[in-house]
Short mmCIF file of C-alpha atoms and ligand atoms in Angstrom, two decimals:
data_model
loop_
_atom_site.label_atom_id
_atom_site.label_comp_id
_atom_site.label_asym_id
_atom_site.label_seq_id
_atom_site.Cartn_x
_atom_site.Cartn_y
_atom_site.Cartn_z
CA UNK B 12 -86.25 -55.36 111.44
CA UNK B 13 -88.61 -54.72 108.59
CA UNK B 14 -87.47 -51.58 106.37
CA UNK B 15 -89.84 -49.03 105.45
CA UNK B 16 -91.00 -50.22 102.09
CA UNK B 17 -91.53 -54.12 103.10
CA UNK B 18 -95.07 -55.44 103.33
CA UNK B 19 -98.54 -53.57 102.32
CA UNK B 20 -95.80 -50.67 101.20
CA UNK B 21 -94.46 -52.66 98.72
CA UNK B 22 -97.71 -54.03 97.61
CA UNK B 23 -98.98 -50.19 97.10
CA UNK B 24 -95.70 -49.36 95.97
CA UNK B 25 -96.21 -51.99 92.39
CA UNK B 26 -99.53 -50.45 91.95
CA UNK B 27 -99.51 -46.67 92.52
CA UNK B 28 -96.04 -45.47 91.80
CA UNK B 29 -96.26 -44.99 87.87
CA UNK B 30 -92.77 -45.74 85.96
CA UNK B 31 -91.28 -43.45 83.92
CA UNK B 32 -93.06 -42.13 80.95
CA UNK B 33 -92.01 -44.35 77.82
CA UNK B 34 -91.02 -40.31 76.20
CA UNK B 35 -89.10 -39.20 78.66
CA UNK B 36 -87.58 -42.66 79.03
CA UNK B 37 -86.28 -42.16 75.13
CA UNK B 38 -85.16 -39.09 76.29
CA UNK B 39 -83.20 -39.85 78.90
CA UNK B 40 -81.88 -42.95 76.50
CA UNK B 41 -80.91 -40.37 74.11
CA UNK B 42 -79.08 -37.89 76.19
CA UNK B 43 -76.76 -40.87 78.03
CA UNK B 44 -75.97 -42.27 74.60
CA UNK B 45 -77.53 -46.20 75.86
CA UNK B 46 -77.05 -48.70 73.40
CA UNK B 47 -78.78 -51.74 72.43
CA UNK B 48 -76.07 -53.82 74.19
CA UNK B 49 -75.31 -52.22 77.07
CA UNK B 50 -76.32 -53.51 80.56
CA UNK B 51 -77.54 -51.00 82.93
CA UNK B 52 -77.71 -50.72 86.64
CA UNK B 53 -80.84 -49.88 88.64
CA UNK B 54 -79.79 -48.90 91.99
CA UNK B 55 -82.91 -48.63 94.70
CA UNK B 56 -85.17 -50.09 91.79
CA UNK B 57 -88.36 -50.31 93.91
CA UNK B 58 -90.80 -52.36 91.76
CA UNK B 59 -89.02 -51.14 88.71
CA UNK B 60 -90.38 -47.95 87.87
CA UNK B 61 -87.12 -46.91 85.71
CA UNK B 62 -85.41 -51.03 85.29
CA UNK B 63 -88.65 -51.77 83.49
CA UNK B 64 -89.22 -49.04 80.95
CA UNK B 65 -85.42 -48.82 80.27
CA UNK B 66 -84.93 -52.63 79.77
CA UNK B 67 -86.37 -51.90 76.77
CA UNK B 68 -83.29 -49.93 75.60
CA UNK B 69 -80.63 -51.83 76.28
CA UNK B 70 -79.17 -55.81 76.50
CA UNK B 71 -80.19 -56.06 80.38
CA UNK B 72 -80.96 -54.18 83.74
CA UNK B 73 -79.58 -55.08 87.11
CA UNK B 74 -82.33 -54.07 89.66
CA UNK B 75 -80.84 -53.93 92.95
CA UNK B 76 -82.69 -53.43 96.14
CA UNK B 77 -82.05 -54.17 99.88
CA UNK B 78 -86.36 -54.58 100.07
CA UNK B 79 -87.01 -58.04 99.31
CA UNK B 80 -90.79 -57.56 98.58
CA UNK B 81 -89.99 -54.42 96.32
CA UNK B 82 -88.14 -57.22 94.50
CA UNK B 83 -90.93 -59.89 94.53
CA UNK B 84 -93.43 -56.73 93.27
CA UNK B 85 -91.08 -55.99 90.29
CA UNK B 86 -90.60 -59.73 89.23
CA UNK B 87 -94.49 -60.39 89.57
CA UNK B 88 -94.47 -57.94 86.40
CA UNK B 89 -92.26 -60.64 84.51
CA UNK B 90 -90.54 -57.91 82.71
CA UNK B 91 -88.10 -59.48 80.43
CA UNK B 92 -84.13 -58.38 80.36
CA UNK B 93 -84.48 -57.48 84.11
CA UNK B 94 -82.23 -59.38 86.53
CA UNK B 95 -83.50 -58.89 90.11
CA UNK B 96 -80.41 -58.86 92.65
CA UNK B 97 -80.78 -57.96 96.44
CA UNK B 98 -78.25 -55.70 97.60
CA UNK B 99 -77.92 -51.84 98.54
CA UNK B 100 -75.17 -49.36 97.69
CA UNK B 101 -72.72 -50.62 99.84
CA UNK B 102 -72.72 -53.82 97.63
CA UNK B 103 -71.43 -51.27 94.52
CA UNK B 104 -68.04 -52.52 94.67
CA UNK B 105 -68.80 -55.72 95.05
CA UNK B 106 -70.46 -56.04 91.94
CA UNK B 107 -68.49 -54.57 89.59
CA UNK B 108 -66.58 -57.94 90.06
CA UNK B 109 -69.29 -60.32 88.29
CA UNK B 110 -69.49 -57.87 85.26
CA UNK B 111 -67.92 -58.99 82.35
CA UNK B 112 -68.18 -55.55 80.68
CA UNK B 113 -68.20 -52.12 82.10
CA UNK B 114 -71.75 -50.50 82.18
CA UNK B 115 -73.40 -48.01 79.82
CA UNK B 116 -75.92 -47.00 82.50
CA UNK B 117 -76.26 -46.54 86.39
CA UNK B 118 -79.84 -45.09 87.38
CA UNK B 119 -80.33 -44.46 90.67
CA UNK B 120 -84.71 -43.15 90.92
CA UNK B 121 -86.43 -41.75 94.07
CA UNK B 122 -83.60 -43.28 96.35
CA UNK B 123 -80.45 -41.60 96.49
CA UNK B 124 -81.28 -39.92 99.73
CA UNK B 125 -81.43 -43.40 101.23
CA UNK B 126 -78.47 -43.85 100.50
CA UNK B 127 -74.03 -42.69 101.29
CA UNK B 128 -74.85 -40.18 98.72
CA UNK B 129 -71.08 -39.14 97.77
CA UNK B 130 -69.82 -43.01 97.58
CA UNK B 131 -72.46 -44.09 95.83
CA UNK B 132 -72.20 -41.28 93.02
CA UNK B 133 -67.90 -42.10 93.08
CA UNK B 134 -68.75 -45.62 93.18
CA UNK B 135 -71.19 -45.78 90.50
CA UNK B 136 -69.08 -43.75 88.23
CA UNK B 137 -65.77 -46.39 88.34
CA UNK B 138 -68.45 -49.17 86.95
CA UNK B 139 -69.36 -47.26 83.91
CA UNK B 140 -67.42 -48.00 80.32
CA UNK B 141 -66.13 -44.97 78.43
CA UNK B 142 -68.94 -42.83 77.74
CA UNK B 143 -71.44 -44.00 80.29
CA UNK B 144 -73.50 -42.34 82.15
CA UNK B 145 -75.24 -42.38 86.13
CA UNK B 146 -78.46 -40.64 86.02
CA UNK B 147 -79.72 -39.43 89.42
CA UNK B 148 -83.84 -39.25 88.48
CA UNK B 149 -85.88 -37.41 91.33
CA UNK B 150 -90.05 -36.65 90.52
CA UNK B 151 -91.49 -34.27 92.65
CA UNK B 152 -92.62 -32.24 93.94
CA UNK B 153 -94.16 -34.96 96.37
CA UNK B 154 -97.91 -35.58 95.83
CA UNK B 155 -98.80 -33.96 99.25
CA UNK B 156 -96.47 -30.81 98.99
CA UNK B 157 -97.85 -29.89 95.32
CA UNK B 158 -99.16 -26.56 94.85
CA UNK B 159 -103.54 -27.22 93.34
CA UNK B 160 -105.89 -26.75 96.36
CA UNK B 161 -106.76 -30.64 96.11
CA UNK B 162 -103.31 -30.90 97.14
CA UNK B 163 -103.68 -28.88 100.38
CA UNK B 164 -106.55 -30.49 100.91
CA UNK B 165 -104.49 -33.65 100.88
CA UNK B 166 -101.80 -31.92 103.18
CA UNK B 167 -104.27 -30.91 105.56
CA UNK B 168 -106.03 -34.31 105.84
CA UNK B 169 -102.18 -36.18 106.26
CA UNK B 170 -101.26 -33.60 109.06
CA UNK B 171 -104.54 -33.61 111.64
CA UNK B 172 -103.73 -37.46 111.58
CA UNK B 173 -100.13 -37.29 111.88
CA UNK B 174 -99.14 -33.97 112.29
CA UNK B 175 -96.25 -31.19 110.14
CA UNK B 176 -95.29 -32.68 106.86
CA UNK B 177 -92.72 -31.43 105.44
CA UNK B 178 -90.54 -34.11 104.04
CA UNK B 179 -89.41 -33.77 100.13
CA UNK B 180 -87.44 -36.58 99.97
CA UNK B 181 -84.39 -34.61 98.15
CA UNK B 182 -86.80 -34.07 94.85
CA UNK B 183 -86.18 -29.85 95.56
CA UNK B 184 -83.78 -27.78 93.19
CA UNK B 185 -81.23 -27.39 96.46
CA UNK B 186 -80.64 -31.50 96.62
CA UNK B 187 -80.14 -31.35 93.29
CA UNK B 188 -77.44 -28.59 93.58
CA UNK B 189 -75.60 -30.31 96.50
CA UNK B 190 -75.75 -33.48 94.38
CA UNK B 191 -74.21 -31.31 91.48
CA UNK B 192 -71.71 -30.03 93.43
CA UNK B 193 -71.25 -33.34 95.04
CA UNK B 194 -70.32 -34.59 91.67
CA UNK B 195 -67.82 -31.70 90.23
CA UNK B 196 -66.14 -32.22 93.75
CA UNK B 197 -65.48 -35.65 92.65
CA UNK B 198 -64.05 -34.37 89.37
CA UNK B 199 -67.43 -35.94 87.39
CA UNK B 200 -68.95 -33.97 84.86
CA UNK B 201 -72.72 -33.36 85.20
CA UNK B 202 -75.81 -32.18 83.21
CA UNK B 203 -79.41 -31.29 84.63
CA UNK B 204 -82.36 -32.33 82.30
CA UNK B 205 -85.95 -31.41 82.82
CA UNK B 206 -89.27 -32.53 81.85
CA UNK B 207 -92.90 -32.48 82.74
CA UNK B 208 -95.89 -34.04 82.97
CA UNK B 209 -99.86 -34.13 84.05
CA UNK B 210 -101.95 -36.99 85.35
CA UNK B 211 -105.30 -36.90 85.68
CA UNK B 212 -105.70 -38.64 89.77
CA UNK B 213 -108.58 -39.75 91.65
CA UNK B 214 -109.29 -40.20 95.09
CA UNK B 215 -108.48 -43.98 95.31
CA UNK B 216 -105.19 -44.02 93.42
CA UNK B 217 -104.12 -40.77 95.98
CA UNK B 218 -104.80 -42.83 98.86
CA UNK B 219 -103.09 -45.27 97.30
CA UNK B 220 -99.87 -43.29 96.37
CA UNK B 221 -100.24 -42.16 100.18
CA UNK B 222 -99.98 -45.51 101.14
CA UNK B 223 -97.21 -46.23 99.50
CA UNK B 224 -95.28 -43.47 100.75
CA UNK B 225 -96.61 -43.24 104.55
CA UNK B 226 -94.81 -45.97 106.43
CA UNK B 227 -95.99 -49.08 108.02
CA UNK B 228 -96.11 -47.48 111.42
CA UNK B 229 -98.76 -45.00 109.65
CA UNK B 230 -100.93 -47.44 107.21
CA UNK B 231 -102.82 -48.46 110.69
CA UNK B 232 -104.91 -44.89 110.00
CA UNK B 233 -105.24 -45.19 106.09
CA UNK B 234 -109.31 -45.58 106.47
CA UNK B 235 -109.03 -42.42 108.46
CA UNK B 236 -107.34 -40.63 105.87
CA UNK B 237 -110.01 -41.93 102.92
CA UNK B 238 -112.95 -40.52 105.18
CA UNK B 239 -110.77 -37.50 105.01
CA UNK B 240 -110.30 -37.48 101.35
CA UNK B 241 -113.84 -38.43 100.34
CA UNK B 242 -114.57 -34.55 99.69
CA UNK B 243 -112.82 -34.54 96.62
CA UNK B 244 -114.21 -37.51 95.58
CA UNK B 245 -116.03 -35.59 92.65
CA UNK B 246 -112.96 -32.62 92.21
CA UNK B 247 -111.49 -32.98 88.73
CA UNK B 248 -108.01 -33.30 89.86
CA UNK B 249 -104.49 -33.48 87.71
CA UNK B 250 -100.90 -33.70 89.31
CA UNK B 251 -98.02 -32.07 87.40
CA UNK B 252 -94.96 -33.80 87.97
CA UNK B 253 -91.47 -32.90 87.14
CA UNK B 254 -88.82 -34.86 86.49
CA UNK B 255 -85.13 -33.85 87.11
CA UNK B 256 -82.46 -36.27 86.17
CA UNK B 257 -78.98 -35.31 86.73
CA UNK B 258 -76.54 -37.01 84.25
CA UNK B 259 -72.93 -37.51 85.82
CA UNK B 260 -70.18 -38.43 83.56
CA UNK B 261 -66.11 -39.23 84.46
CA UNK B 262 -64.49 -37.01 83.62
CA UNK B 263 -65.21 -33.60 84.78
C1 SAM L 324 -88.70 -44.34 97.06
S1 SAM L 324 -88.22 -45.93 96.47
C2 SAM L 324 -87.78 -45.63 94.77
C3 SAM L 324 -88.08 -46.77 93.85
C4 SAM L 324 -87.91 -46.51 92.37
N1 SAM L 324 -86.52 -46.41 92.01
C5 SAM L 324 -88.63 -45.26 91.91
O1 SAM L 324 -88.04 -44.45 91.20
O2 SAM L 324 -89.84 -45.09 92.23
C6 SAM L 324 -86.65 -46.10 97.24
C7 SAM L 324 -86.08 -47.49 97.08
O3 SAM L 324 -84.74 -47.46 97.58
C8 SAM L 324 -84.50 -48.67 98.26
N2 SAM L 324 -83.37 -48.47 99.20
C9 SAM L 324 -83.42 -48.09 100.49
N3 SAM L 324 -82.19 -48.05 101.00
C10 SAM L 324 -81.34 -48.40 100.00
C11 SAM L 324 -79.92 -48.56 99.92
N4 SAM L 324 -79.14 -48.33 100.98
N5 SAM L 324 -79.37 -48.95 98.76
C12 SAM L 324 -80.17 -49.19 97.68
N6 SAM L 324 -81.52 -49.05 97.70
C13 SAM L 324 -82.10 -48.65 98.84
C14 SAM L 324 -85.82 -49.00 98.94
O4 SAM L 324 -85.92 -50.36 99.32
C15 SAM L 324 -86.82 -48.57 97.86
O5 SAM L 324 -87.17 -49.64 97.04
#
């Protein structure tokens, strides 16, 4: 069975899902304490919208994905110090065998909720070295939940083809206090950091993000949707997107 990001997803998925900004990427280098020789873990990597920009940070990344074209997409970019492996988190334990040294970083972006969400965190934790860090990064909110009237207009246009839409995909503040509390449960330590940003969007690169966020079963009605969307075609339109990482240390 194909998963939900194989295919045309994928493909839209490389070129409309931005990677993390190169500041908050320092950021979030700084607060976890990576070092220059520390391999980190990309868990759910997608076409390597956090392995890429935090390769540059450290010795290597492990991208790990069960989606072999989300693979393919992120080696096309030829992004050096990033080792693609196929796998999901149920392959965790697995791999802390093949590691000569402990990790400095486990980052798990956009894809925790597709995942055992409590093994995965305890999991990911017992692979770290002293001091390391997993860093659960959610952006949101999504796209077509945002609050500027483009956005509604976006809303509207996704739900008279395929009806409610409602799905957050765990990037609101309650996930990210049951992921918290997840954590202390475990006896982790954790840490919430915050940051925002605003990109300019147009019409083509929304229907593009849509695509890479609507499904296979759904692209089939894409066209639809950019008839749909041509009246903002000359709206000056910006997204504000926040990102919330929550840092989860041993040790709690
Ligand atoms: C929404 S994308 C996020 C990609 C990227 N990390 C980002 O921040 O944009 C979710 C990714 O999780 C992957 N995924 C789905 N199930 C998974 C699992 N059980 N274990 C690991 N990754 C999984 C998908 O193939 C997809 O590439």
């Amino acid at each position: 069975m194909r998963s939900d990001f194989a295919g045309t997803t994928a493909q839209f998925y490389a070129e409309f899902r931005r990677d993390l900004p190169s500041d908050q990427a320092d950021r979030l280098v700084a607060a976890v304490g990576l070092r220059p020789d520390d391999i980190a873990l990309d868990l759910g990597c997608g076409t390597g919208q956090l392995a890429v920009p935090l390769a540059e940070h450290c010795a290597a990344v492990v991208a790990i994905d069960p989606e072999p074209d989300m693979l393919a997409g992120l080696r096309a970019r030829r992004a050096e110090r990033v080792v693609c492996v196929l796998g999901g988190d149920r392959d965790l334990p697995t791999l802390a065998v093949p590691f000569a040294a402990p990790l400095g970083l486990v980052t798990i972006g956009n894809a925790l909720h597709w995942m055992d969400e409590r093994s995965t965190l305890r999991t990911a934790a017992a692979l770290l070295r002293p001091g390391g860090a997993v860093a659960v990064v959610t952006q949101g909110p999504p796209l077509w939940l945002g609050p500027a009237p483009w956005q509604r207009t976006v809303r509207q246009a996704l739900e008279s083809l395929y009806g409610p839409v409602t799905g957050n995909c765990r990037t609101d503040s309650s996930a990210l206090e049951e992921r918290r509390a997840m954590a202390t449960e475990l006896g982790l330590a954790t840490e919430v950091l915050t940051w925002t940003a605003s990109y300019p969007v147009t019409v083509d690169w929304v229907i593009g993000h849509l695509g890479s966020a609507l499904g296979s079963d759904k692209l089939s009605r894409v066209e639809e949707l950019r008839l749909l969307l041509e009246q903002l075609r000359d709206e000056s339109m910006v997204e504000e997107v926040t990102t919330s990482v929550l840092v989860i240390r041993p040790g709690g």
